[in-house]
CSV table of C-alpha atoms and ligand atoms in Angstrom, one decimal:
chain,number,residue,atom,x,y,z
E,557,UNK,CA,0.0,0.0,0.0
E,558,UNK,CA,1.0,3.4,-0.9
E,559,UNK,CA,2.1,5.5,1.7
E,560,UNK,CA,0.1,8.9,2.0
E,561,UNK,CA,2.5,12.1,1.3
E,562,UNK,CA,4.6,13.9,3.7
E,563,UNK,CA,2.9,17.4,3.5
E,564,UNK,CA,5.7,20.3,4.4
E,565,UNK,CA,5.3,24.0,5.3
E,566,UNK,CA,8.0,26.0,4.7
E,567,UNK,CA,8.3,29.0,6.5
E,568,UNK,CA,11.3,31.4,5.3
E,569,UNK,CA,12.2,31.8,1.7
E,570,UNK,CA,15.8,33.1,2.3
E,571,UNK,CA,18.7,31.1,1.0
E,572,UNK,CA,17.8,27.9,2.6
E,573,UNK,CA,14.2,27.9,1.7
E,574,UNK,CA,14.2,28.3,-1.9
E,575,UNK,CA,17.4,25.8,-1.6
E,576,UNK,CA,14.9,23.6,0.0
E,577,UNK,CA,12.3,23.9,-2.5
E,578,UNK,CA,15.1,23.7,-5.4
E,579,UNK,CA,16.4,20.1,-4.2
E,580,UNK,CA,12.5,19.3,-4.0
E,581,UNK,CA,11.6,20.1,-7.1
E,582,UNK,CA,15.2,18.8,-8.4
E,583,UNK,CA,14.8,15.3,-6.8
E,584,UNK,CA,11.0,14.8,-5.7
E,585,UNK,CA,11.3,11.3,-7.2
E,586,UNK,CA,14.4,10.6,-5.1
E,587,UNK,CA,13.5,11.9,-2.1
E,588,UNK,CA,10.1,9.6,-2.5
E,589,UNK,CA,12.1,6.7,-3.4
E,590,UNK,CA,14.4,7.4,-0.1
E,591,UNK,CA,11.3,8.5,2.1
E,592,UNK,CA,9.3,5.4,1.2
E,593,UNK,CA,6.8,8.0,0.4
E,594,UNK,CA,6.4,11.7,-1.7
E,595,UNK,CA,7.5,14.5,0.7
E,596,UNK,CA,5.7,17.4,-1.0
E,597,UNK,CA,5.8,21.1,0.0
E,598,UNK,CA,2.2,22.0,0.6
E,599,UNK,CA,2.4,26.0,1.9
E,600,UNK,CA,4.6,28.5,2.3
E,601,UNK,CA,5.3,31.4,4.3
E,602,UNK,CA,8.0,34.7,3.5
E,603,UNK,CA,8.2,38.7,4.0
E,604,UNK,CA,7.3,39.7,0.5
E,605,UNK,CA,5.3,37.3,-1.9
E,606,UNK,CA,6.6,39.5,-5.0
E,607,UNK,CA,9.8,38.4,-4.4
E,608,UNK,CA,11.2,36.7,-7.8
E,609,UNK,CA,13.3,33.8,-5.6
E,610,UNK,CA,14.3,32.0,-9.0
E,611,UNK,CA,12.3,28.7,-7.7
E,612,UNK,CA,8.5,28.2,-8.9
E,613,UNK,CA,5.8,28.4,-5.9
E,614,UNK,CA,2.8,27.5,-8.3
E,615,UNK,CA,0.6,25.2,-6.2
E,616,UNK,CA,1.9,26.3,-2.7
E,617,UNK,CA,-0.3,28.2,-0.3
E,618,UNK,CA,1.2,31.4,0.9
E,619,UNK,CA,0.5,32.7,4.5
E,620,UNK,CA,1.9,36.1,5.6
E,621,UNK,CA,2.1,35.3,8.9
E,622,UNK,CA,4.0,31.9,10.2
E,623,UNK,CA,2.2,30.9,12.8
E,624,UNK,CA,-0.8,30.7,10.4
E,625,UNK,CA,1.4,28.6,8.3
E,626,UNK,CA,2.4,26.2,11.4
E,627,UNK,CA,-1.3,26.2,12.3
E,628,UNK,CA,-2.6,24.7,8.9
E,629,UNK,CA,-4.3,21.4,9.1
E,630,UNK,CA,-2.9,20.2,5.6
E,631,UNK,CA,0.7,20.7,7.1
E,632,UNK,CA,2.6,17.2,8.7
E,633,UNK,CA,5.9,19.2,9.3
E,634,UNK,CA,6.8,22.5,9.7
E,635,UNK,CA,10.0,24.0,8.6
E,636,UNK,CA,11.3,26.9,10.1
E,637,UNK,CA,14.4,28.8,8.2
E,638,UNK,CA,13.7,32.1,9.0
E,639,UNK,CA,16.2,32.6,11.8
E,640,UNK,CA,16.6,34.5,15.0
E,641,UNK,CA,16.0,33.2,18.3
E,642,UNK,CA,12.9,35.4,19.0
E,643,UNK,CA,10.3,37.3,16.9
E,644,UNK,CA,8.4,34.8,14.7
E,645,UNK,CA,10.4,31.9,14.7
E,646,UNK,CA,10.0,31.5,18.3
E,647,UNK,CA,6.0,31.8,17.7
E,648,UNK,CA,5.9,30.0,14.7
E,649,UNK,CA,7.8,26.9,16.6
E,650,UNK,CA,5.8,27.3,19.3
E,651,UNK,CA,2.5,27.5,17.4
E,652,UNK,CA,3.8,23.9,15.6
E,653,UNK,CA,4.7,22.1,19.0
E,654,UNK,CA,1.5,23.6,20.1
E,655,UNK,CA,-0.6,22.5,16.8
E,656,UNK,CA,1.1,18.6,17.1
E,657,UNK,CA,3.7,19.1,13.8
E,658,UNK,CA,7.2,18.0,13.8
E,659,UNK,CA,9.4,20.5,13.1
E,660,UNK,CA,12.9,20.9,11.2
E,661,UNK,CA,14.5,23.9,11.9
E,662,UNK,CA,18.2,25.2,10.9
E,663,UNK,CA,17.8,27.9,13.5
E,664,UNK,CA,20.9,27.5,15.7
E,665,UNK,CA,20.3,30.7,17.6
E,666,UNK,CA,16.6,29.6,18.4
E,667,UNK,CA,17.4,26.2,20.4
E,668,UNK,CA,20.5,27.6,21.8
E,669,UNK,CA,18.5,29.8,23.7
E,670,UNK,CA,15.2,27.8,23.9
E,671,UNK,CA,16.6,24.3,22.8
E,672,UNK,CA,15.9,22.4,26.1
E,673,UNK,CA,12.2,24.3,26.5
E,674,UNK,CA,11.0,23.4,22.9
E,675,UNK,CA,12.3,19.7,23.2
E,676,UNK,CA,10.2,18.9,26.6
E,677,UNK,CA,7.1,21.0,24.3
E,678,UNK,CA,7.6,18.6,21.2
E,679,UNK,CA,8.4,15.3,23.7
E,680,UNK,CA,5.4,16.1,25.6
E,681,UNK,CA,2.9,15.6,22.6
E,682,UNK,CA,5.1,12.7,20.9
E,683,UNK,CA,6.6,15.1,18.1
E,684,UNK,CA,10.6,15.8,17.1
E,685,UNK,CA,12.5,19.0,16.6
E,686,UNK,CA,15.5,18.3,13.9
E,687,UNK,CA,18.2,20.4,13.2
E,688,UNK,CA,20.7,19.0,11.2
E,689,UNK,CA,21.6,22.3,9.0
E,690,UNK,CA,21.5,24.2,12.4
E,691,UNK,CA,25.1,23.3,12.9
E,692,UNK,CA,27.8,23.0,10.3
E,693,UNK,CA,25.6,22.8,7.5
E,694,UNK,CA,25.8,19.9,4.9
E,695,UNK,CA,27.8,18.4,7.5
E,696,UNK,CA,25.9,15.4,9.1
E,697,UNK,CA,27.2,15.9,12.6
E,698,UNK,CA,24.2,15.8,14.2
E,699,UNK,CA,23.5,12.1,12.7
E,700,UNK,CA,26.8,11.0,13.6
E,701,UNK,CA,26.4,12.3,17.3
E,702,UNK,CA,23.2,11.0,17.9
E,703,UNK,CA,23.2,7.6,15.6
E,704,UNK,CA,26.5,6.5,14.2
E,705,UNK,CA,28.2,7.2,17.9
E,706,UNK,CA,25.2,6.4,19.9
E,707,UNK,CA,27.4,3.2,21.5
E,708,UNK,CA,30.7,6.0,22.5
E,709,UNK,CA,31.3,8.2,25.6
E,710,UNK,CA,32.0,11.3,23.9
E,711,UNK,CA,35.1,12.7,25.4
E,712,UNK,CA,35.5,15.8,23.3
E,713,UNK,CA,33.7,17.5,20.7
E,714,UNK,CA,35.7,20.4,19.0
E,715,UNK,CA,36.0,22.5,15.2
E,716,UNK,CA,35.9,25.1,13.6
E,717,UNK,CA,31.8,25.8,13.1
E,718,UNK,CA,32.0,29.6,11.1
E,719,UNK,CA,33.1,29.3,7.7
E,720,UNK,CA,33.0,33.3,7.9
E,721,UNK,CA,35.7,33.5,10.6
E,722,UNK,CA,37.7,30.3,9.0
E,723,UNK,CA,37.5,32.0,5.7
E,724,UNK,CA,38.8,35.6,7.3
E,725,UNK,CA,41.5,33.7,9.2
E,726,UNK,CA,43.0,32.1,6.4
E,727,UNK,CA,42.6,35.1,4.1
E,728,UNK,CA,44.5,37.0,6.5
E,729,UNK,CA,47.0,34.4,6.1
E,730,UNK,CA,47.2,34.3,2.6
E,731,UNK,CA,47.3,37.5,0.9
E,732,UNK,CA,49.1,38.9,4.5
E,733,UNK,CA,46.3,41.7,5.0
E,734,UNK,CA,45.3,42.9,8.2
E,735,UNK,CA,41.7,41.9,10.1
E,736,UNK,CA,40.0,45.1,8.7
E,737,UNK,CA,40.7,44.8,5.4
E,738,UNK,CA,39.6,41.3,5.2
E,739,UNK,CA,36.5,41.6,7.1
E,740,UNK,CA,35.3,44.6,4.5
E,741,UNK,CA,36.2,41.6,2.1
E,742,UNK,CA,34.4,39.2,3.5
E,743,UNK,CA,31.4,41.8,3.7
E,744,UNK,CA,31.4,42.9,0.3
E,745,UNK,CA,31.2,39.0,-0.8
E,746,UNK,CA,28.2,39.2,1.3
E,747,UNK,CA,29.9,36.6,3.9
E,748,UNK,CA,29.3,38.0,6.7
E,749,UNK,CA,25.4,37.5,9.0
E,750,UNK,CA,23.3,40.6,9.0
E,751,UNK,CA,24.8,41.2,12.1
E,752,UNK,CA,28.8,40.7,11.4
E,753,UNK,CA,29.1,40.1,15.6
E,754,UNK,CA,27.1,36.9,15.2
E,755,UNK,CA,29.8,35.2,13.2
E,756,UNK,CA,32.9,37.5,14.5
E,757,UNK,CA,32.2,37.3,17.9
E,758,UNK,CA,32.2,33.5,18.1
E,759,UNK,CA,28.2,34.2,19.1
E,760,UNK,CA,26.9,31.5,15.6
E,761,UNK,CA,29.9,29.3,16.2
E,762,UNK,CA,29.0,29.2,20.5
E,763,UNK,CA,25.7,28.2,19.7
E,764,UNK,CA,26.5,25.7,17.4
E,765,UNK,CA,28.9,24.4,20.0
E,766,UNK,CA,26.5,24.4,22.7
E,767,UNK,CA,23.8,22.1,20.7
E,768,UNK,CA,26.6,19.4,20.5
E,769,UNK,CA,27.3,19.6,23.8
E,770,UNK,CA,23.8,18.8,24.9
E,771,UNK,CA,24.3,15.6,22.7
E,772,UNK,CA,27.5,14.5,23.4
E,773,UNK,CA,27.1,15.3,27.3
E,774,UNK,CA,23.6,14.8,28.0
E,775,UNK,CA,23.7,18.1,29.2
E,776,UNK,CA,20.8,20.6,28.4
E,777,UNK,CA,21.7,23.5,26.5
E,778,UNK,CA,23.6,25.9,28.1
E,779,UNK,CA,24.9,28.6,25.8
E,780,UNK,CA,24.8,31.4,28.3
E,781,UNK,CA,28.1,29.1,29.7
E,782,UNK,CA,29.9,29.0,26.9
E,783,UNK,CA,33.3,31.2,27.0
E,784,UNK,CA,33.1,33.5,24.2
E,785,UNK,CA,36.0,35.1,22.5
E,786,UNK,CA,36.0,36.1,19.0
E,787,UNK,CA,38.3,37.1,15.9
E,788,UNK,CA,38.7,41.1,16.4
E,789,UNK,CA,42.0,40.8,17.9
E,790,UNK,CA,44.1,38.7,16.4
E,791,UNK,CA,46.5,40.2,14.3
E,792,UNK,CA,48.2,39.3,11.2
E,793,UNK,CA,51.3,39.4,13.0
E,794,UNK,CA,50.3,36.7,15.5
E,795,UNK,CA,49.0,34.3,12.4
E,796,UNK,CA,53.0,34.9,11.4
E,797,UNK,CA,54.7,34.4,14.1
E,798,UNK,CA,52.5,31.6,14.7
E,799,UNK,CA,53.2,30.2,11.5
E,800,UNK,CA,56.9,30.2,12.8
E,801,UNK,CA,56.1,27.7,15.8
E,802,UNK,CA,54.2,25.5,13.4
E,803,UNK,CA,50.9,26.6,14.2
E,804,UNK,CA,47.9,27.8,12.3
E,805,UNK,CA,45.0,30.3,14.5
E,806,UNK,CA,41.6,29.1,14.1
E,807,UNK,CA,38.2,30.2,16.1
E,808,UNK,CA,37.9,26.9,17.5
E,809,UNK,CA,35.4,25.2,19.5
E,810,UNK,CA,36.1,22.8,22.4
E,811,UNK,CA,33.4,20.8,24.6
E,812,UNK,CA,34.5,18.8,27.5
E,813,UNK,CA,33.2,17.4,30.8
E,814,UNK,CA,35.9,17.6,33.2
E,815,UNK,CA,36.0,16.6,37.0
E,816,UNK,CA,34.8,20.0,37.7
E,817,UNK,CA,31.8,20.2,35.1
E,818,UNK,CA,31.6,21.3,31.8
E,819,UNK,CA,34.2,23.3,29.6
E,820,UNK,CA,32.3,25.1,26.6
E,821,UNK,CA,35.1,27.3,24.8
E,822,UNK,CA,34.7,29.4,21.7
E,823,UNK,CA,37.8,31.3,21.2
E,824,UNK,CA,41.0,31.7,18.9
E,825,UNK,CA,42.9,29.0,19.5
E,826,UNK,CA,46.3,27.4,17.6
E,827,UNK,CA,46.3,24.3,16.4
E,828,UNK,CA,49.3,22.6,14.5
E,829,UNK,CA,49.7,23.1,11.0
E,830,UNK,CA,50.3,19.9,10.1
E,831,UNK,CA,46.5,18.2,11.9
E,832,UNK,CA,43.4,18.7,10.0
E,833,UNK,CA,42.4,21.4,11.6
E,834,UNK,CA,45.3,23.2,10.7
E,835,UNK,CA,44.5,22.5,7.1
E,836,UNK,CA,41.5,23.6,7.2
E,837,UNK,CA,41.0,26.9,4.6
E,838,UNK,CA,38.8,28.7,3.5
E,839,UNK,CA,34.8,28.7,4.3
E,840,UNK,CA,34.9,25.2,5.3
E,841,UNK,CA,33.7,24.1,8.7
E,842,UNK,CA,35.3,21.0,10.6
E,843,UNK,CA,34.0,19.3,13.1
E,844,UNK,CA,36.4,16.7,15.1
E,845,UNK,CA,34.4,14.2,17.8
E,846,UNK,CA,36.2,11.7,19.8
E,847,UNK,CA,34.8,8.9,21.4
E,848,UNK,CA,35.4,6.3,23.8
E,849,UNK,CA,35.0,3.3,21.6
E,850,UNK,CA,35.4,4.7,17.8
E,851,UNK,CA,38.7,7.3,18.9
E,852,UNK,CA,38.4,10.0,16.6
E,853,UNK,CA,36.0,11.3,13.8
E,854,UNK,CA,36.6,14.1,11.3
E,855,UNK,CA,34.1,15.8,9.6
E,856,UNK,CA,34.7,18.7,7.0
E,857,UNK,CA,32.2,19.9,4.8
E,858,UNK,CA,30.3,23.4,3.5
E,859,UNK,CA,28.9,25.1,7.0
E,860,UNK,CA,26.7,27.1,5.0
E,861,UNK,CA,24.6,28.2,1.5
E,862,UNK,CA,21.8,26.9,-0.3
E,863,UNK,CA,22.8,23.4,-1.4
E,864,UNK,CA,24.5,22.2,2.0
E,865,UNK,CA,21.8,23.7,4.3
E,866,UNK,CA,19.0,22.2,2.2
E,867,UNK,CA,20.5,19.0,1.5
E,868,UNK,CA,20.6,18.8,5.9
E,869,UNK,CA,17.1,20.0,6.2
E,870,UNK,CA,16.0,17.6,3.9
E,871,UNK,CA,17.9,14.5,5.0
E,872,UNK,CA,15.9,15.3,8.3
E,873,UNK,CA,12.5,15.4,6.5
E,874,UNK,CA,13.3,12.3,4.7
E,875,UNK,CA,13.9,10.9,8.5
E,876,UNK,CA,10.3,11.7,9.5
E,877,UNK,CA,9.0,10.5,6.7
E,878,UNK,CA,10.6,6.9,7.1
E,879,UNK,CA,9.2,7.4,10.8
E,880,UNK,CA,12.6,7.6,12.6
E,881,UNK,CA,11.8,9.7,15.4
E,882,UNK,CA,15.2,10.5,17.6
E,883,UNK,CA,14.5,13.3,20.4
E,884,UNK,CA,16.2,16.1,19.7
E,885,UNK,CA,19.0,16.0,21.8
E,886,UNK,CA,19.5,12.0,21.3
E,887,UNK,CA,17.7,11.0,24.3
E,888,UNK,CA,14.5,12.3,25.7
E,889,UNK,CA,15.2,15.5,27.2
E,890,UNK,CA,13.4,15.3,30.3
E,891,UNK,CA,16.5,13.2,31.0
E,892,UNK,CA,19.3,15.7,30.4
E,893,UNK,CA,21.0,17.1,33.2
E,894,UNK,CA,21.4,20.4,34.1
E,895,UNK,CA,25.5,21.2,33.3
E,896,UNK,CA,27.6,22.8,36.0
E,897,UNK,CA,29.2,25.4,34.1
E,898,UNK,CA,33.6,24.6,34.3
E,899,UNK,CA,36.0,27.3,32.8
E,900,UNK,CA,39.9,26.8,32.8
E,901,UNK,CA,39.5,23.4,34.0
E,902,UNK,CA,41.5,22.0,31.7
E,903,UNK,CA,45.3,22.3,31.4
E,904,UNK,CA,46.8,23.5,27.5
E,905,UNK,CA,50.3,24.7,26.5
E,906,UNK,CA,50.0,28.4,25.4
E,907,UNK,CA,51.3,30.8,23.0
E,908,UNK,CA,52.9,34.0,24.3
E,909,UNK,CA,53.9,36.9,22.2
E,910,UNK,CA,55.2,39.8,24.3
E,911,UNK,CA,57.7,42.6,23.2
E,912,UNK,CA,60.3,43.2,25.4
E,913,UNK,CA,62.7,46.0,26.4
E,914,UNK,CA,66.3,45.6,25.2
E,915,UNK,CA,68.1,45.9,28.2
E,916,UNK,CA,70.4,43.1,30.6
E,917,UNK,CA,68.2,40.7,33.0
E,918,UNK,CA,65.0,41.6,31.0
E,919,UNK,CA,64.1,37.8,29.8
E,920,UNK,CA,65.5,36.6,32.8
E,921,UNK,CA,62.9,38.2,34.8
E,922,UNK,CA,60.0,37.2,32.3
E,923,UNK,CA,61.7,33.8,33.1
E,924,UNK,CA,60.9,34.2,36.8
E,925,UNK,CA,57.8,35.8,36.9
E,926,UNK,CA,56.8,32.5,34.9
E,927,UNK,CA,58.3,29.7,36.9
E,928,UNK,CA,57.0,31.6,39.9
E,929,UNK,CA,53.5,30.8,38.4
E,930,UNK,CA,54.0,26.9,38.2
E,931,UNK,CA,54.7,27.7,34.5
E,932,UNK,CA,57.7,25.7,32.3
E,933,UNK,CA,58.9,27.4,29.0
E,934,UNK,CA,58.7,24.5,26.0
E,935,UNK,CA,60.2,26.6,23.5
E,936,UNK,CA,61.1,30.4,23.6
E,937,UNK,CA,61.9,32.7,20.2
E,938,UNK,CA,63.4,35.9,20.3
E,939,UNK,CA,63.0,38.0,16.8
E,940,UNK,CA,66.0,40.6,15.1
E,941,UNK,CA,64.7,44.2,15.9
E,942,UNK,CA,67.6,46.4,14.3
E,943,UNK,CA,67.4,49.6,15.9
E,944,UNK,CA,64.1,48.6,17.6
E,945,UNK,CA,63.9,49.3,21.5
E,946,UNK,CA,61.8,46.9,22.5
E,947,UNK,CA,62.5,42.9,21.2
E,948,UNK,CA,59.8,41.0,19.6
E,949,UNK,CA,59.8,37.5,21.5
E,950,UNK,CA,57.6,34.2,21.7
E,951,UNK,CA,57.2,31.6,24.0
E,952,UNK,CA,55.5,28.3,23.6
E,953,UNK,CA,55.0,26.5,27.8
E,954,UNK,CA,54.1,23.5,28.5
E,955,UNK,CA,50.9,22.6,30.1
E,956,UNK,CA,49.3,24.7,32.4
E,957,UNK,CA,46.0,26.4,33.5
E,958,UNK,CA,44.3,29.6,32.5
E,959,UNK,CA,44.8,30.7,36.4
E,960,UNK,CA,48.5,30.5,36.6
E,961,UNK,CA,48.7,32.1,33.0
E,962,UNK,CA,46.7,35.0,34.5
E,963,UNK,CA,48.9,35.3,37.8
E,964,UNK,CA,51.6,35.2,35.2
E,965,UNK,CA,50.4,37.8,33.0
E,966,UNK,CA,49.4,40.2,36.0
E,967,UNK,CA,53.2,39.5,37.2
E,968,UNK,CA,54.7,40.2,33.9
E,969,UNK,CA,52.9,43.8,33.7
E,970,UNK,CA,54.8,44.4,36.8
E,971,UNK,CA,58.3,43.5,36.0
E,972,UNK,CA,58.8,47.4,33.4
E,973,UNK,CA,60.2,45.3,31.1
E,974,UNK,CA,57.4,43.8,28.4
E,975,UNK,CA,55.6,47.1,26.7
E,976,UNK,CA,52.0,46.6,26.5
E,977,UNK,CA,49.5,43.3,26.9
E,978,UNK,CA,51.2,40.4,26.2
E,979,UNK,CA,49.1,38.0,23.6
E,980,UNK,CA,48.0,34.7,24.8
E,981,UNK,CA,46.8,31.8,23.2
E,982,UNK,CA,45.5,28.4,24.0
E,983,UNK,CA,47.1,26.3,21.7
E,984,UNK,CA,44.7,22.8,21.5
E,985,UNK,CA,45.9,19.1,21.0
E,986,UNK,CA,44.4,17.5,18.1
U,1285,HSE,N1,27.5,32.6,9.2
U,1285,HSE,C1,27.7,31.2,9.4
U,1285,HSE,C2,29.1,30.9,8.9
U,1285,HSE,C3,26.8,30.3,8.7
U,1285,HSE,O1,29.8,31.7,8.3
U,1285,HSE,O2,29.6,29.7,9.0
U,1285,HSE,C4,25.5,30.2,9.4
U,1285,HSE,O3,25.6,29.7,10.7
């Protein structure tokens, strides 16, 4: 017996929605082939119905307002890509939970902040929330979290989860121009979020991390813990001299539970040259998991655009429609615990970059004010500075905690000889 259609509301007709309806009108015999059954767009919902979008809407029911749309009766799922964590997403997810739909949603920003609300909502009337293209994309991270590793204790989730930052970065990098210059680049190319702090201030990237975390830890979502650092200040003369010490600077992400609770770090990080992080150029997001059982798992793929952000909304769809029903963290979420929130639990090797004045005893007192803190040099640098009063010099340490790096840094600004703030940098095993 045939199986009756999958009907779809699509709410949002930005790049992902018209990439959603492209692959369906592309591929509907596919997808039905795949689902078991035709998954067929049934109503839409956008700003401006004028709009030419370059895909056909003949035969789909417009609604101006989404929480109309998420209301109809002749919707089975509702598919929210209109972004933002309040405004009418929030209403129009609500209004779906509320109206018994399964939803797919690529909204990061929404279930960072509401996540662990909307689950219990959608679990309490026997209906999912899926977000694959909420977090890297095309990449199928959120499948291989809560399926493929379903049997691991995930140890560590980490990556590089902004194609916008990865993409300035390596830029940077590449054609040795300064932040600014790149980041008007990566604007005019039409890169960068309507607002350029989402993606620059780690703020896309932490709430991408925090929805892994929630899966890999059992944790509920807790963005507000994440420790958030983002691109601004790191200077093409740091991606250099980092170069030097064979490292590459990438805004990386980093989930751990630790004996003192869980670690959530977005921040500019180094990362050798040579792993495949390092390698990493360009727009591309990686994300790394390790587990117990399977060690470790690399994904790279597009974080973002039409085609990769469909092709994960879709692969969820095609889920519902084959009646795979995973709770939206990977377990049901009335049994996540609440995290307690750990910073600077766990111990790195950093990357200093200090400029010091040219006169006798002035490393050896750097020196002290470092072994004083607990801290051990790995590998030290100092650069030529010709006629130069103040030398330009590096140090790699060894493993040690954010804490004695601060009691370091505090001493250091005491010593009158290292001009200005030092730069530190976490630099992450992988
Ligand atoms: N702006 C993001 C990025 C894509 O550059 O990766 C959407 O999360």
């Amino acid at each position: 017996m045939t199986r009756p259609p999958l009907r779809l509301g699509i709410a949002g007709l930005g790049t992902v929605g018209t990439g959603v309806l492209a692959i369906l009108q592309r591929h509907g015999a596919l997808l039905a082939a795949r689902a078991g059954r035709p998954v067929e767009p049934v109503a839409v919902s956008a700003r401006d119905r004028t709009r030419d979008r370059g895909v056909s809407l003949d035969g789909l029911a417009w609604e101006d307002d989404p929480v109309a749309l998420a209301r109809r009766p002749d919707v089975d799922v509702f598919v929210e890509v209109i972004g933002g964590h309040e405004g009418a997403a929030r209403a129009a997810v609500e209004a779906a939970i509320d109206a018994g739909k399964d939803v797919v949603t690529a909204n990061k920003a929404l279930l960072a902040h509401h996540g662990h609300a909307l689950a219990l909502a959608a679990e309490a009337k026997g209906h999912v929330i899926r977000f694959e293209a909420a977090v890297a994309g095309g990449i199928p991270v959120i499948k291989t979290l809560t399926e493929g590793l379903a049997a691991n204790e995930v140890t560590r989730v980490l990556g590089v989860m902004n194609g916008t930052c990865n993409y300035i970065l390596t830029r940077m990098e590449e054609a040795g121009l300064p932040y600014e210059t790149v980041f008007e680049e990566a604007r005019a190319l039409g890169y960068l979020e309507a607002d350029p702090r989402l993606d620059v201030d780690g703020i896309d990237a932490g709430h991408k991390l925090s929805l892994l975390a929630a899966i890999a830890f059992g944790t509920e979502v807790s963005f507000d813990a994440v420790e958030l650092e983002g691109i601004g200040s790191v200077t093409i003369e740091d991606i250099r001299r980092a170069g030097d010490m064979g490292y590459r600077i990438k805004l990386l992400g980093v989930a751990q539970m630790t004996g003192r609770g869980l670690e959530q770090r977005m921040q500019p990080c180094l990362v050798p040259a040579t792993s495949p992080l390092g390698q990493l150029s360009g727009g591309t997001n990686m994300v790394v998991i390790e587990g117990d059982s399977a060690g470790q798992i690399v994904l790279r793929g597009a974080g973002a655009g039409a085609g990769p952000t469909a092709s994960a909304v879709l692969g969820d769809v095609i889920d519902i429609a084959r009646g795979v029903r995973i709770p939206t963290f990977g377990r049901p979420a009335s049994s996540l615990r609440r995290a307690r929130p750990a910073r600077g639990a766990v111990a790195a090797p950093y990357y200093l970059r200090l400029d010091l004045v040219d006169k006798p005893g002035a490393l050896a007192k750097v020196a002290r004010v470092l072994g004083d803190a607990g801290i051990s040099i790995d590998r030290m640098r100092q650069y030529g500075h010709a006629e130069a009063a103040t030398a330009p010099v590096l140090i790699v340490t060894h493993r040690t905690t954010r804490l004695a790096l601060d009691e370091a840094l505090g001493g250091m600004a005491e010593t009158g000889v290292v001009e200005g703030r030092p730069v530190a940098l976490r630099i992450e095993a992988v």
